[in-house]
Amino acid sequence: MSQVLIINPILYTAETNQIPKVNSIKDTMIYTLCLGFLEKGDQVTLLAAKDYQPIVEEKYDFPVIWMETAFHKLFMPRCFPYMPKLRKYLKQHKEYDLVISSEMFSTWSYVASRVCPKKTIIWHELAKHNNMFHQIPSKVWYHIVARLLMQKALVVPRSEAAAAFIHCFSRNVSDITIDHGVNLSKIQDILEAEKQAVEVKQNQFVVVSQLIERKRIDKTIRRFADFYRSGHSDYRLYIIGQGEKEAELRQLVQQEHLEEAVIFCGRMNHEQLLPIVAKSRALLVSTCKDNNMVSITESIAVGTPVITTSVPYNAFYIEKEKLGIVADDWDAQALEEICKKSIMYVENCIKYRDKLSNVYCAEQFQKARNRVNRAD
């Protein structure tokens, strides 16, 4: 049994400087990872920025530390928070056997790599320079700070794309990649409650996304419209999520005369959305800017293949393992193919799903650490 500290200040995406307030963090990717360590038999603690604390008090399965951030004009909490008390905390709390810190380009990973480098794993997601201020801060950080001051900490990439990028700046990169995990036991409980088997699909597709510009839900609707009008009027498209583009998307649905075929579900929790995803022929993704997408891993975990652009880093293993279709300009023919070969794609997803388990991910972190220890 190990004592694990996970430092992940940013718990969910904020599109603007105004961080949205939520009622719970239990549906977040990092909470799911913590549960994986817990189920593996470890003691785990999550350290997050207080800016992301829910507005409703809730009980957690493990200790959660909400740490204050400072200097918000320079270190914006939505993308680059600074926690001045972190260094002192790490120096005082030496009981942790493993410290997992998210992202190389972060003040908290820098602090962890300096205070306890041998214990620290930097779980790295980005595969290109951050565009903030014309990439200047990002380039300075990777070329100088990362190369000169963060080399002792092990870096574990979250994707093949992230691995290729971070190899340019770090000599200590694991050959193991670890994607965002899902709680398979919780998923199974939800589906059993709904009496829904992952193999059973209905004539429907699903989108799980914020309704914002970069997600390009409008493209998805137009492609579904072409499919619908080509002899598939019995199909439905469920859109789960909310955002500033909702009114425009509803208007587009009216223009395409799809009012009965496209269902806007609003924001849903996992108990509500996963049965819909499990019944669908495919999860549809048209994003033009994203990293690893948790909705993709959850879809595969419930046996539902994915049609996506090549933008999400998950696209690498979707294409490699035939868990769906990857094409930047996918169209109605992709929907035809996913339906025609549904059994094959679903079976591939079911075979692959154990590699997306949060427990499997937790075990992979320990495996990466053990390889370093043996090399030393």
mmCIF file of C-alpha atoms in Angstrom, residues 39 105 204 206 315 355 367:
data_model
loop_
_atom_site.group_PDB
_atom_site.id
_atom_site.type_symbol
_atom_site.label_atom_id
_atom_site.label_comp_id
_atom_site.label_asym_id
_atom_site.label_seq_id
_atom_site.Cartn_x
_atom_site.Cartn_y
_atom_site.Cartn_z
ATOM 1 C CA GLU A 39 -9.632 0.622 -5.262
ATOM 2 C CA PHE A 105 4.066 23.643 -18.005
ATOM 3 C CA GLN A 204 -29.242 6.825 -32.561
ATOM 4 C CA VAL A 206 -24.858 10.998 -29.410
ATOM 5 C CA ALA A 315 -7.565 9.561 -32.055
ATOM 6 C CA LYS A 355 -7.086 -0.556 -20.620
ATOM 7 C CA LYS A 367 4.684 0.327 -13.169
#
